[in-house]
Coordinates of C-alpha atoms in Angstrom, one line a residue:
A1 CA 110.5 -68.7 43.6
Q2 CA 108.2 -66.2 41.7
I3 CA 107.5 -68.5 39.1
G4 CA 106.2 -71.1 42.1
R5 CA 104.3 -68.6 43.9
V6 CA 102.5 -67.7 40.6
A7 CA 101.9 -71.0 39.7
A8 CA 100.4 -71.8 42.8
A9 CA 98.2 -69.0 42.7
P10 CA 94.5 -69.4 42.6
A11 CA 93.1 -69.2 39.0
R12 CA 91.3 -65.5 38.3
P13 CA 87.6 -67.1 38.5
Q14 CA 85.9 -66.1 34.8
A15 CA 83.1 -64.6 34.5
P16 CA 79.8 -66.5 34.3
P17 CA 78.3 -66.6 30.7
G18 CA 75.4 -64.0 29.9
P19 CA 71.8 -64.2 29.3
D20 CA 71.2 -65.4 26.1
P21 CA 71.5 -62.9 23.2
A22 CA 68.5 -64.8 20.8
K23 CA 66.3 -65.0 23.9
V24 CA 64.0 -61.9 25.1
Y25 CA 63.9 -60.9 28.6
A26 CA 61.4 -59.3 30.3
V27 CA 63.7 -56.3 31.4
G28 CA 61.5 -54.0 33.2
V29 CA 61.1 -50.6 32.5
A30 CA 58.8 -49.2 35.8
G31 CA 59.8 -46.6 37.6
A32 CA 63.5 -45.9 35.8
P33 CA 64.7 -42.5 34.5
S34 CA 63.9 -42.9 30.8
I35 CA 64.3 -40.2 27.9
G36 CA 62.4 -41.0 24.6
P37 CA 58.3 -41.6 24.2
A38 CA 57.3 -44.6 26.1
T39 CA 55.2 -45.8 22.9
A40 CA 58.1 -45.9 20.9
P41 CA 58.3 -49.6 19.5
L42 CA 62.4 -50.0 20.3
T43 CA 63.1 -49.7 23.9
V44 CA 66.8 -49.9 24.5
V45 CA 67.4 -50.2 28.1
I46 CA 71.2 -50.0 29.6
A47 CA 72.3 -51.1 33.1
Y48 CA 75.6 -48.9 33.9
E49 CA 77.2 -47.3 36.6
Y50 CA 79.1 -43.5 36.8
L51 CA 82.7 -45.1 37.4
C52 CA 82.0 -47.6 34.0
P53 CA 84.2 -45.7 31.4
W54 CA 82.6 -47.8 28.9
C55 CA 79.1 -47.3 30.0
N56 CA 80.2 -43.2 29.4
K57 CA 81.3 -44.1 25.8
Q58 CA 77.7 -46.2 25.3
R59 CA 75.6 -43.0 26.6
Q60 CA 77.4 -40.9 23.8
A61 CA 76.7 -43.2 21.6
F62 CA 72.8 -43.5 22.5
T63 CA 73.0 -39.5 21.4
Q64 CA 74.0 -40.8 18.3
I65 CA 71.5 -43.7 17.8
G66 CA 68.8 -41.1 19.2
A67 CA 69.2 -38.7 16.0
A68 CA 69.3 -42.0 14.0
Y69 CA 66.1 -43.3 14.8
G70 CA 64.2 -40.0 16.3
N71 CA 60.7 -41.3 18.0
D72 CA 60.9 -44.7 17.5
I73 CA 63.2 -45.2 20.5
R74 CA 63.4 -44.7 24.0
F75 CA 66.2 -45.1 26.3
V76 CA 65.7 -47.0 29.9
F77 CA 68.5 -46.6 32.7
R78 CA 68.9 -48.9 35.3
P79 CA 71.9 -48.5 37.8
F80 CA 73.8 -51.4 38.7
V81 CA 76.8 -50.5 41.4
V82 CA 79.5 -52.1 41.2
H83 CA 82.2 -50.0 42.9
E84 CA 80.7 -48.5 45.8
P85 CA 82.1 -45.1 45.1
A86 CA 79.5 -44.8 42.6
A87 CA 76.8 -45.3 44.7
D88 CA 76.1 -41.1 45.5
A89 CA 76.1 -40.3 42.0
S90 CA 73.2 -43.3 41.2
L91 CA 71.2 -41.8 44.3
A92 CA 71.4 -38.4 42.8
A93 CA 70.3 -39.3 39.6
C94 CA 67.2 -41.4 40.6
A95 CA 66.7 -38.2 42.8
A96 CA 66.7 -35.7 40.0
D97 CA 64.3 -38.1 37.8
H98 CA 61.9 -37.7 40.7
Q99 CA 62.0 -33.7 40.2
G100 CA 61.6 -34.1 36.3
H101 CA 65.5 -33.9 36.0
F102 CA 67.1 -36.9 35.0
A103 CA 68.8 -36.6 31.6
E104 CA 70.5 -32.9 32.8
A105 CA 71.4 -34.6 36.2
S106 CA 73.1 -37.4 34.2
D107 CA 75.0 -35.2 32.1
A108 CA 76.6 -33.1 35.4
L109 CA 77.6 -36.2 37.0
W110 CA 79.3 -37.8 34.4
A111 CA 80.8 -34.0 34.1
T112 CA 81.7 -34.2 37.7
A113 CA 81.8 -37.4 39.0
F114 CA 83.2 -39.0 36.2
D115 CA 85.5 -36.8 34.3
K116 CA 87.0 -35.0 37.4
R117 CA 86.8 -38.3 40.0
A118 CA 84.1 -36.5 42.2
Y119 CA 82.7 -38.5 43.8
D120 CA 82.1 -37.9 47.2
R121 CA 78.5 -36.7 48.6
A122 CA 79.1 -33.1 48.7
S123 CA 80.9 -33.1 44.7
V124 CA 77.4 -35.3 43.8
E125 CA 75.3 -33.5 45.6
N126 CA 76.6 -29.9 44.4
A127 CA 76.8 -31.1 40.8
V128 CA 73.0 -32.0 40.8
A129 CA 71.3 -29.0 43.1
S130 CA 73.1 -26.5 40.7
L131 CA 70.9 -27.9 37.8
P132 CA 67.7 -24.8 37.6
G133 CA 64.6 -26.5 39.2
I134 CA 65.7 -28.8 41.4
D135 CA 64.9 -28.7 45.1
R136 CA 68.1 -29.3 47.3
G137 CA 66.4 -30.2 50.2
R138 CA 64.3 -32.7 48.7
L139 CA 67.2 -34.6 46.3
R140 CA 68.7 -34.9 50.1
T141 CA 65.5 -36.4 51.0
D142 CA 65.4 -38.8 47.8
M143 CA 69.1 -39.5 48.0
D144 CA 68.8 -41.3 51.5
G145 CA 65.2 -42.6 50.9
D146 CA 63.4 -43.7 48.5
C147 CA 66.2 -43.8 45.6
K148 CA 68.6 -45.3 48.7
A149 CA 65.9 -48.4 48.7
W150 CA 65.6 -48.1 44.7
V151 CA 69.3 -48.7 43.8
E152 CA 69.8 -51.6 46.1
S153 CA 66.3 -53.2 44.7
E154 CA 68.0 -52.7 40.9
R155 CA 71.1 -54.7 41.8
G156 CA 69.2 -57.5 42.9
S157 CA 66.5 -57.6 39.9
L158 CA 69.4 -57.2 37.4
L159 CA 71.4 -59.7 38.9
A160 CA 68.4 -61.6 38.4
L161 CA 68.9 -61.1 34.6
G162 CA 72.4 -62.2 34.2
V163 CA 74.2 -58.8 34.5
N164 CA 77.5 -59.1 36.0
A165 CA 79.6 -56.3 34.5
T166 CA 78.7 -52.5 33.1
P167 CA 77.6 -51.8 30.3
Q168 CA 74.4 -54.6 29.6
V169 CA 72.1 -53.2 26.8
W170 CA 69.2 -54.7 25.8
V171 CA 67.0 -54.0 23.1
N172 CA 63.5 -55.0 23.4
G173 CA 64.5 -57.9 25.9
R174 CA 67.0 -58.4 23.8
P175 CA 70.5 -58.8 25.2
V176 CA 73.2 -57.4 23.2
P177 CA 76.7 -59.2 24.4
G178 CA 80.2 -57.6 24.9
G179 CA 79.6 -54.4 26.8
Y180 CA 79.8 -50.7 24.7
K181 CA 78.3 -51.1 21.2
P182 CA 78.6 -48.2 18.8
L183 CA 75.5 -47.7 16.4
E184 CA 76.9 -49.6 13.8
A185 CA 77.2 -52.3 15.9
L186 CA 74.0 -51.8 17.5
K187 CA 72.4 -51.2 14.0
P188 CA 71.1 -54.5 12.8
L189 CA 69.6 -55.5 16.0
L190 CA 67.9 -52.3 16.0
D191 CA 66.9 -52.5 12.9
E192 CA 65.4 -56.3 13.4
E193 CA 63.5 -55.2 16.2
L194 CA 62.2 -52.2 14.9
A195 CA 60.7 -53.9 11.7
R196 CA 59.2 -56.8 14.0
A197 CA 58.0 -53.8 16.4
K198 CA 56.2 -52.2 13.5
E199 CA 54.6 -55.4 11.9
R200 CA 52.8 -56.4 15.3
I201 CA 51.7 -52.9 15.7
A202 CA 50.4 -52.6 12.6
A203 CA 48.8 -56.2 13.0
G204 CA 47.0 -54.7 16.3
T205 CA 48.9 -54.1 19.1
P206 CA 48.7 -51.0 20.3
A207 CA 52.3 -48.8 19.9
K208 CA 51.7 -48.1 24.2
D209 CA 51.2 -51.7 24.8
Y210 CA 54.3 -52.7 22.8
Y211 CA 56.6 -53.3 25.4
S212 CA 54.7 -54.7 28.2
D213 CA 52.5 -57.0 25.9
W214 CA 55.7 -58.1 23.8
V215 CA 58.8 -58.1 26.4
M216 CA 57.6 -58.4 29.5
K217 CA 54.1 -60.7 29.4
K218 CA 56.4 -63.3 27.1
G219 CA 60.1 -62.8 28.0
L220 CA 61.8 -64.6 30.4
R221 CA 61.9 -63.5 33.9
R222 CA 65.8 -65.1 34.9
A223 CA 69.0 -65.2 33.3
E224 CA 68.9 -68.2 30.8
V225 CA 72.1 -69.1 29.1
A226 CA 73.8 -69.4 26.0
S227 CA 75.2 -72.6 25.4
N228 CA 78.3 -73.0 24.7

């Protein structure tokens, strides 16, 4: 009887194929929290959520990557809420960014929401509001206002780019398949894109315009999946 029930159960749907890693996608960065200089020749974007253990590992890898590439790299963080309990943490991170404290708030959220599994609104709010320089009243207003609309719009934008799980990383608009990647796995792509960017900048593209000119203007606007 058990075998019969298993055989009769519908097959688990497979995740759709992701975007083509050989292509460049117009992965927006405007309005998203970032760490590193806007003029960096390398822009690494991550779609993430605070309930994702592999996103936490990727965040830790970013620390190593940032140390290795210095001012040549910036990281941009775009929320992709898969599990509803993670929503308040994304709202709090957005609201903290409005006050110029994204990096500290994000660390606090990983230490509180993720490590302690404290995803309720009060715990999330207290974790961020206790940081130096944070205005609790403004934090609450932004979480319930602009940030709520922004986090919802981010999900739609990222779905259009083929995101179906977290973490999803792009390097200068090129998607990295397979989720979490440590420094050694990302280094070949980072070095390739860094060399290409420096060549184009040397040829006349202003460093401040590199991402907009070569990724946003030339990249694909919607997911184009790789052929099997």
